[in-house]
Coordinates of C-alpha atoms in Angstrom, one line a residue:
Chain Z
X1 CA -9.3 -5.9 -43.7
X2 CA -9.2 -2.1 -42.1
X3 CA -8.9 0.1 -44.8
X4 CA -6.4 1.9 -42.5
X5 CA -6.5 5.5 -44.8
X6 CA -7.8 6.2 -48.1
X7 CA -4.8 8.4 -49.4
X8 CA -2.3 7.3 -51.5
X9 CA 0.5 8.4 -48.2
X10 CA 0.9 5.2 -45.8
X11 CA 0.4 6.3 -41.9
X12 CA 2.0 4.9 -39.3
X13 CA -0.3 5.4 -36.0
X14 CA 1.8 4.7 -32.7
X15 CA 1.4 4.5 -29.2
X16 CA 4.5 3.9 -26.8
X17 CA 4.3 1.8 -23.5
X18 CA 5.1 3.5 -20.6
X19 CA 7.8 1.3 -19.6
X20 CA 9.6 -2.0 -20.9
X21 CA 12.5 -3.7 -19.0
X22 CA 15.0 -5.4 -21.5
X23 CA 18.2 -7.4 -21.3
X24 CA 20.8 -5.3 -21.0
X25 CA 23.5 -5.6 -24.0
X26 CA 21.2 -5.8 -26.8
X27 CA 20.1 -2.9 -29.3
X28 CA 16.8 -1.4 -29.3
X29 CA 13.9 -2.0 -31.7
X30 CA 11.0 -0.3 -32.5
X31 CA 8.7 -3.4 -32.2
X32 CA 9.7 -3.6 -27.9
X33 CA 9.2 -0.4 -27.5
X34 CA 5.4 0.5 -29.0
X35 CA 2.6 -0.9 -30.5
X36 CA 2.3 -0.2 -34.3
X37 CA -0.6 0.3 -36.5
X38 CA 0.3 0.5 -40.5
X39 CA 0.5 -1.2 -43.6
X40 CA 1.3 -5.0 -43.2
X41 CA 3.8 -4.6 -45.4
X42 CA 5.5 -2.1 -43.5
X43 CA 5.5 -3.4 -40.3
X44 CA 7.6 -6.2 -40.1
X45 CA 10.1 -3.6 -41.5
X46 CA 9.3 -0.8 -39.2
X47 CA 9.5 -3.0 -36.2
X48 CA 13.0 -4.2 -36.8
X49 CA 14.6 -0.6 -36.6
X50 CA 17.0 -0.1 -34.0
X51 CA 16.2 3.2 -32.3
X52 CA 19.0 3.0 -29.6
X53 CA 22.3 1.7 -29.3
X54 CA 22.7 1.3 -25.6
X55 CA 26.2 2.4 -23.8
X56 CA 28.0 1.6 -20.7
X57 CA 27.3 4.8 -19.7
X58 CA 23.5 5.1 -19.8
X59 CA 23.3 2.7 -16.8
X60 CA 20.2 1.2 -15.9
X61 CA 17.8 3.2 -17.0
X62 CA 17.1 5.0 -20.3
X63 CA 14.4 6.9 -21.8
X64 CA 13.6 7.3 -25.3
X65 CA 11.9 10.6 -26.8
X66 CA 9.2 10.7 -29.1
X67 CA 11.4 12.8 -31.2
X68 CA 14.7 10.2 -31.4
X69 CA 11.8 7.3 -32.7
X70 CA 10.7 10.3 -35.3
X71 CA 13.7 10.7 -36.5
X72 CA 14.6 7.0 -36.9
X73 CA 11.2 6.1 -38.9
X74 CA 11.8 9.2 -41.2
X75 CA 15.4 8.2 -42.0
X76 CA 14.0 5.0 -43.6
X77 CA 10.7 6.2 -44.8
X78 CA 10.6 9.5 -45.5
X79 CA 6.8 9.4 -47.2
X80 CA 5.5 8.0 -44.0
X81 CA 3.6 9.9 -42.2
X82 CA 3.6 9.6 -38.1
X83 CA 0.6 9.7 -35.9
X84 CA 1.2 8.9 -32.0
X85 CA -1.1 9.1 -29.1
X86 CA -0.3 8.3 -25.8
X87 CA 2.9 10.0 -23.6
X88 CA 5.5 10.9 -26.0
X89 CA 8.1 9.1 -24.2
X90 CA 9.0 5.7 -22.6
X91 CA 11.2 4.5 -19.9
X92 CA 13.7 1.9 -20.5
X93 CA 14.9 -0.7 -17.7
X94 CA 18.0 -2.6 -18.6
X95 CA 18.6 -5.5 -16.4
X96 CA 21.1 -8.3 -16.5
X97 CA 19.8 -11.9 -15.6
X98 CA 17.9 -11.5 -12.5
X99 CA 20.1 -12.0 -9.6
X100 CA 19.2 -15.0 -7.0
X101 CA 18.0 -12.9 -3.7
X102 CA 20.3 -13.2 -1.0
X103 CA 19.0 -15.8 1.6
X104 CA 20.9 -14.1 4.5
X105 CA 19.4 -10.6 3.8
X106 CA 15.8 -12.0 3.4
X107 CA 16.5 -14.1 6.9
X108 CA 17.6 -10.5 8.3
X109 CA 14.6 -8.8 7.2
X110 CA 12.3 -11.2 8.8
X111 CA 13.8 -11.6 12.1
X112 CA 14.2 -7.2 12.0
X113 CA 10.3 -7.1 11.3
X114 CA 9.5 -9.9 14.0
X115 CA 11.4 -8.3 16.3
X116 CA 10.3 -4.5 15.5
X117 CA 6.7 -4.9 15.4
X118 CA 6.8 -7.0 18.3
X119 CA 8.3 -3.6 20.0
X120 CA 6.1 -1.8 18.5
X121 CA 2.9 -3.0 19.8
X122 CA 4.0 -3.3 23.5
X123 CA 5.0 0.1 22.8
X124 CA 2.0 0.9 22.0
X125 CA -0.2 -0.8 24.6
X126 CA 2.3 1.0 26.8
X127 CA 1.3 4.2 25.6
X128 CA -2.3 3.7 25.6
X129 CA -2.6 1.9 28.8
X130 CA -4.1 -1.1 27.5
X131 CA -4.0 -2.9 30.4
X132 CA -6.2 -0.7 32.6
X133 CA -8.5 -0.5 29.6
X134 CA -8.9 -4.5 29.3
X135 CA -9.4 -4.3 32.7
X136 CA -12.2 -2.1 32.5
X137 CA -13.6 -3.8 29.6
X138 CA -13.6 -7.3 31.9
X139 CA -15.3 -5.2 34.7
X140 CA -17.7 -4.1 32.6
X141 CA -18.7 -7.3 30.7
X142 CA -18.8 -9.7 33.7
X143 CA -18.7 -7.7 36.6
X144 CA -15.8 -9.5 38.3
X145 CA -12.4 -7.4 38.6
X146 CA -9.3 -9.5 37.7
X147 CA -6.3 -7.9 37.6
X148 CA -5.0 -10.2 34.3
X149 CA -8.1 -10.6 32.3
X150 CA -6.7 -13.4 30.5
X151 CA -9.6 -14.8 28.7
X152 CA -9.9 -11.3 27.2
X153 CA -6.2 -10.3 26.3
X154 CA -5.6 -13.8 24.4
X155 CA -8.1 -13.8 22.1
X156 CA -7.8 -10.2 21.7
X157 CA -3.9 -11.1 21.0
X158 CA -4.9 -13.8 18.1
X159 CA -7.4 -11.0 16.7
X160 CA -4.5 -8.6 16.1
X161 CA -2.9 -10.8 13.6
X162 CA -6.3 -11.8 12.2
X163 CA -7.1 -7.7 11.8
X164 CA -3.9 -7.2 9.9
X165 CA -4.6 -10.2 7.7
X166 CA -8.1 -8.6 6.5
X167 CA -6.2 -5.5 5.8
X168 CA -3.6 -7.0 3.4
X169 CA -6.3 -9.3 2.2
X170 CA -4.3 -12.9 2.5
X171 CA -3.5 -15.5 4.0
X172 CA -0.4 -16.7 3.0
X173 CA -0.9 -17.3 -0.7
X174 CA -4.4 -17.3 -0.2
X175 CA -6.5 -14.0 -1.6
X176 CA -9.9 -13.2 0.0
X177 CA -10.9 -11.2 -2.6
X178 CA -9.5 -9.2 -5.9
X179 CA -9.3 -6.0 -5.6
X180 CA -5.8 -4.7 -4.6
X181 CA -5.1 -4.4 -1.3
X182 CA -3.9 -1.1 0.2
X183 CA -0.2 -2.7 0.1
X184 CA -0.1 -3.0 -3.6
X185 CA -1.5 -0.1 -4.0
X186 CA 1.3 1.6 -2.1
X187 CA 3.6 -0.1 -3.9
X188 CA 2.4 0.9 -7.4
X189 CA 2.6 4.1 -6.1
X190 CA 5.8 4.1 -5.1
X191 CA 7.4 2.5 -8.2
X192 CA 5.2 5.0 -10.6
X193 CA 6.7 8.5 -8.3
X194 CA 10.1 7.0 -8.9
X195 CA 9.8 6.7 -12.7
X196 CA 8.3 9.8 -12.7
X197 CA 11.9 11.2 -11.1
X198 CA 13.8 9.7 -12.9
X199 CA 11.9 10.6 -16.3
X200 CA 11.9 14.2 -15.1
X201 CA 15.8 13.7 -13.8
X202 CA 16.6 12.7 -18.0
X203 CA 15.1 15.2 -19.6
X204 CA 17.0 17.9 -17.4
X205 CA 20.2 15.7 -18.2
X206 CA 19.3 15.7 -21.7
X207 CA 18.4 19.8 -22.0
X208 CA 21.9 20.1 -20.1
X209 CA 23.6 18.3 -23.3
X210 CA 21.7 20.3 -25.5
X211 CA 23.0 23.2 -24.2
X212 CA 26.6 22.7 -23.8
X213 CA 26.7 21.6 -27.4
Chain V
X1 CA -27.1 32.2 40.9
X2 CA -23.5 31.6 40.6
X3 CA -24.4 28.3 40.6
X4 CA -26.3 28.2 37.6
X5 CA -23.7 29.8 36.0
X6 CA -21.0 27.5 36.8
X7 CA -23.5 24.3 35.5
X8 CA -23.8 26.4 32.9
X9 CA -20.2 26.4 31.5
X10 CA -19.8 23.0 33.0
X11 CA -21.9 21.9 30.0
X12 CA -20.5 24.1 27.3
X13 CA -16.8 22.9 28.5
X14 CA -17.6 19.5 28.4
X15 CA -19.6 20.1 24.7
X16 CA -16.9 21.4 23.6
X17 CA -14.3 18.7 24.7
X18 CA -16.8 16.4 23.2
X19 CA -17.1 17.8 20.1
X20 CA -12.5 18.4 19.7
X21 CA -12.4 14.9 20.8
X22 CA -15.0 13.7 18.7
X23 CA -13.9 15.2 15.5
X24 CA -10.1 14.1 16.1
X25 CA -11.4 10.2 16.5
X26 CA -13.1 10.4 13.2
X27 CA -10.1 12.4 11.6
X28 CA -7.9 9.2 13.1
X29 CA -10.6 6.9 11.3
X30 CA -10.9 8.3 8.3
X31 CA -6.9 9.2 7.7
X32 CA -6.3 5.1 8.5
X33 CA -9.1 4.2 5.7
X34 CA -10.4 1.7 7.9
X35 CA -14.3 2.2 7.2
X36 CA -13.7 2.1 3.3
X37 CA -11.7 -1.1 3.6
X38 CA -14.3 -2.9 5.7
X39 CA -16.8 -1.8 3.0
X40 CA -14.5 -2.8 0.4
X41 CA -14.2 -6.4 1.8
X42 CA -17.8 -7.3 2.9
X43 CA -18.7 -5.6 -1.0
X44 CA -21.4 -3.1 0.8
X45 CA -20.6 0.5 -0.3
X46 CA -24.5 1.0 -0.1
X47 CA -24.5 0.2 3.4
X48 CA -22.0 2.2 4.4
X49 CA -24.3 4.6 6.8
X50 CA -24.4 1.6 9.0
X51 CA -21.2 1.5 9.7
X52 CA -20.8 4.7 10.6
X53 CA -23.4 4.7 12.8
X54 CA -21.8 1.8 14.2
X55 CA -18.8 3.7 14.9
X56 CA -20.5 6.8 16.7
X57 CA -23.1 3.9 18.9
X58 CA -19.5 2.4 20.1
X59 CA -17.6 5.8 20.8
X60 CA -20.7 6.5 22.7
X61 CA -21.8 3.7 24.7
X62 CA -18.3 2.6 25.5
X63 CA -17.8 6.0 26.8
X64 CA -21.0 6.1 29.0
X65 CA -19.9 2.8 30.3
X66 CA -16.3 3.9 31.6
X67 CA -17.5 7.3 32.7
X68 CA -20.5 5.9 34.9
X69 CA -19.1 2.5 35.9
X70 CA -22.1 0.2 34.4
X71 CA -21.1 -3.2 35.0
X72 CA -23.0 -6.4 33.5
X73 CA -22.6 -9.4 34.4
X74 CA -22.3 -11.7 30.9
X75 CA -20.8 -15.0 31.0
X76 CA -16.9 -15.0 30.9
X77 CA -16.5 -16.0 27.5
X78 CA -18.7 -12.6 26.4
X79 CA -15.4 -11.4 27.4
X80 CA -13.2 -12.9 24.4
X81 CA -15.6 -12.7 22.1
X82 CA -14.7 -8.9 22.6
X83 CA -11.9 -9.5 23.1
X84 CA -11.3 -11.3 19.7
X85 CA -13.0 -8.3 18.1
X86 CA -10.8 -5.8 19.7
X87 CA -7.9 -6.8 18.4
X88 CA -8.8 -7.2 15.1
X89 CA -9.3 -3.6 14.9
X90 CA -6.0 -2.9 16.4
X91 CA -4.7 -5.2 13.7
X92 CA -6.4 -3.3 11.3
X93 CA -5.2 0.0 12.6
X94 CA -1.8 -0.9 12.7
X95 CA -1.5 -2.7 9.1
X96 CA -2.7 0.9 7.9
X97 CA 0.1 3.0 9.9
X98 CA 2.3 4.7 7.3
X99 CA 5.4 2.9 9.2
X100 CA 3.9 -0.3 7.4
X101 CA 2.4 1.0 4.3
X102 CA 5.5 2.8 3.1
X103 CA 8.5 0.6 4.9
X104 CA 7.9 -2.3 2.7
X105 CA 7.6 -0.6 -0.5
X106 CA 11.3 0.7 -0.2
X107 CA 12.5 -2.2 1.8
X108 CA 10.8 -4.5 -1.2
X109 CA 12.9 -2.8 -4.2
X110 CA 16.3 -1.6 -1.8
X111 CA 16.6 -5.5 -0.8
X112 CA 15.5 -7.0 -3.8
X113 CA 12.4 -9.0 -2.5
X114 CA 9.8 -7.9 -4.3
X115 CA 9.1 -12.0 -4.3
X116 CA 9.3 -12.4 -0.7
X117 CA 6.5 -9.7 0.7
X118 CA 4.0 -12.1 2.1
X119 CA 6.9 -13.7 4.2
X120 CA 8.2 -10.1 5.5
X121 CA 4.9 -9.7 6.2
X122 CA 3.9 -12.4 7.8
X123 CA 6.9 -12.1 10.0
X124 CA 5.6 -9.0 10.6
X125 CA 1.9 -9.8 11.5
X126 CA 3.4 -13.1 13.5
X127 CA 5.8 -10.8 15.7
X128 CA 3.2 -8.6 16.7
X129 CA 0.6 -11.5 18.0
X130 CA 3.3 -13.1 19.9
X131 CA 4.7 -9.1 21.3
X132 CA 1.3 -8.9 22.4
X133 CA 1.1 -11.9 24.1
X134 CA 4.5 -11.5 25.4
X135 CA 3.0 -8.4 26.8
X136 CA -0.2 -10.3 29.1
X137 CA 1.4 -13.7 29.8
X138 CA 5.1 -12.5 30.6
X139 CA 5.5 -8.9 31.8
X140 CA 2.8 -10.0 34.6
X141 CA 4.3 -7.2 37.2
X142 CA 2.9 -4.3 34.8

């Protein structure tokens, strides 16, 4: 048993996620929203309070302040004292149940990305005169000069898509190996600037409020 | 005397071409993170002055062999064995194009696929083999 503090005042040490989706609809309670360190027989209690009572206006997407939680916890216990580490705020991502993906949109998509790339790299052989360099190369390997060095551009064809493969690391379903490839990593990135905004976006909403008040 | 002089900045103009278009190859390389991502996937980090000297042995003997028109005379297969090699690093360079790398991100979370990446991008890496095919079987008057 950790002898969590040897005072006779109960701590509560906290540390917020970073971000939670929940179902839209429903309040918000301290337990989904960080992990809790205190007295046992505290934290059933402290995990049940309802920090937020969502509205139709908030949308999507709503971020709770260290300070609102403070506030909360101190209304019920007022001898507790608070001790949180970690970023002193946490996004909130209501979504409904999640809706089917549309089967026409995704059959778009792929015949837009066949297409495109296929544009894209004639394009760019175009560009790069590709044909006078496989020429060369031919020349060069066998000494015979064919104007449609076929047994070269066909293979070299196949390796393209095999090149691209090792990049994004799969096959399919299959995973060569698992470390993140640079796709995921773009994606992370992606999803993390855009909570960032729209963190930053709430505040300034918020200190707008506060102001007018 | 003239002449000597004109040999002279002969050499320090092509250097110096050499050296811009040197420097700009590796910039491409290095911006594209091919190098690291080979290392990454054969797991050799501590080998990784090999491949660059790989790199600058290519740039350099491929260039000697278009400038003075060396020709071998290998057996015709040689031919797609470079050929196979080729175009894996074109597919290499073109999964690491920003148009890739930052399309699907968006197009993942606008359209509501985030399930359904590896089939947008295997359409993807599928239309590109068969564009490049298209590009030596069909369009044979080019």
């Amino acid at each position: 048993m950790i002898e969590l503090n040897n005072h006779s005042t109960p701590t509560l040490y906290l540390r917020l996620r970073r971000k939670v989706t929940l179902p839209k609809g429903s309040f918000i309670y301290l337990g989904q929203l960080a992990q809790l360190l205190v007295e046992p027989e505290l934290e059933g209690k402290l995990k049940q309070i309802i920090i937020y009572k969502p509205t139709e206006q908030d949308g999507n997407l709503v971020l709770i302040n260290m300070l609102q939680i403070i506030k909360e916890v101190k209304t019920l216990e007022p001898d507790l004292k608070l001790e949180f580490f970690g970023e002193p705020h946490i996004l909130i991502e209501l979504v409904k149940t999640k809706p089917a993906a549309n089967l026409f949109l995704l059959t778009f998509a792929c015949i837009l990305l066949f297409i495109g790339s296929g544009l894209a790299i004639m394009n760019f052989h175009a560009d790069v005169s590709m044909m006078a360099v496989h020429q060369k190369m031919y020349t060069l390997l066998t000494g015979d000069v064919l104007e449609h060095p076929l047994l070269l551009q066909i293979p070299y064809s196949f390796g393209i898509g095999a090149g691209m493969m090792i990049f994004f690391n799969r096959v399919f379903k299959k995973k060569f190996n698992e470390e993140p490839n640079p796709l995921e990593v773009e994606m992370f990135l992606y999803q993390e600037s855009l909570d960032q905004y729209v963190i930053a976006e709430e505040y300034r909403k918020g200190q707008k409020r506060s102001d007018l008040k | 005397m003239s002449e000597i002089l004109a040999v002279v900045i002969n050499i320090i103009i092509g250097l110096a071409g050499g050296l811009a278009v040197g420097g700009g190859f590796v910039a491409f390389l290095v911006v594209l993170d091919i190098i690291p991502r080979l290392a990454q996937i054969s797991k050799s980090y501590q080998h990784i002055c090999w491949l660059e000297g790989a790199v600058v042995s290519g740039a350099m003997f491929w260039t000697a062999a278009e400038f003075f028109n060396w020709r071998f005379s290998f057996f015709s297969l040689s031919a797609s064995f470079v050929g196979v090699f080729a175009g894996l690093f074109v597919g290499m360079l073109a999964g690491a194009l920003t148009e890739v790398l930052n399309v699907f991100p968006i197009l993942a979370k606008r359209l509501n696929m985030g399930n359904f990446i590896i089939l947008l991008l295997m359409s993807m890496v599928i239309g590109k083999v068969v564009g490049s095919l298209f590009d030596w079987i069909v369009f044979r008057a080019m």
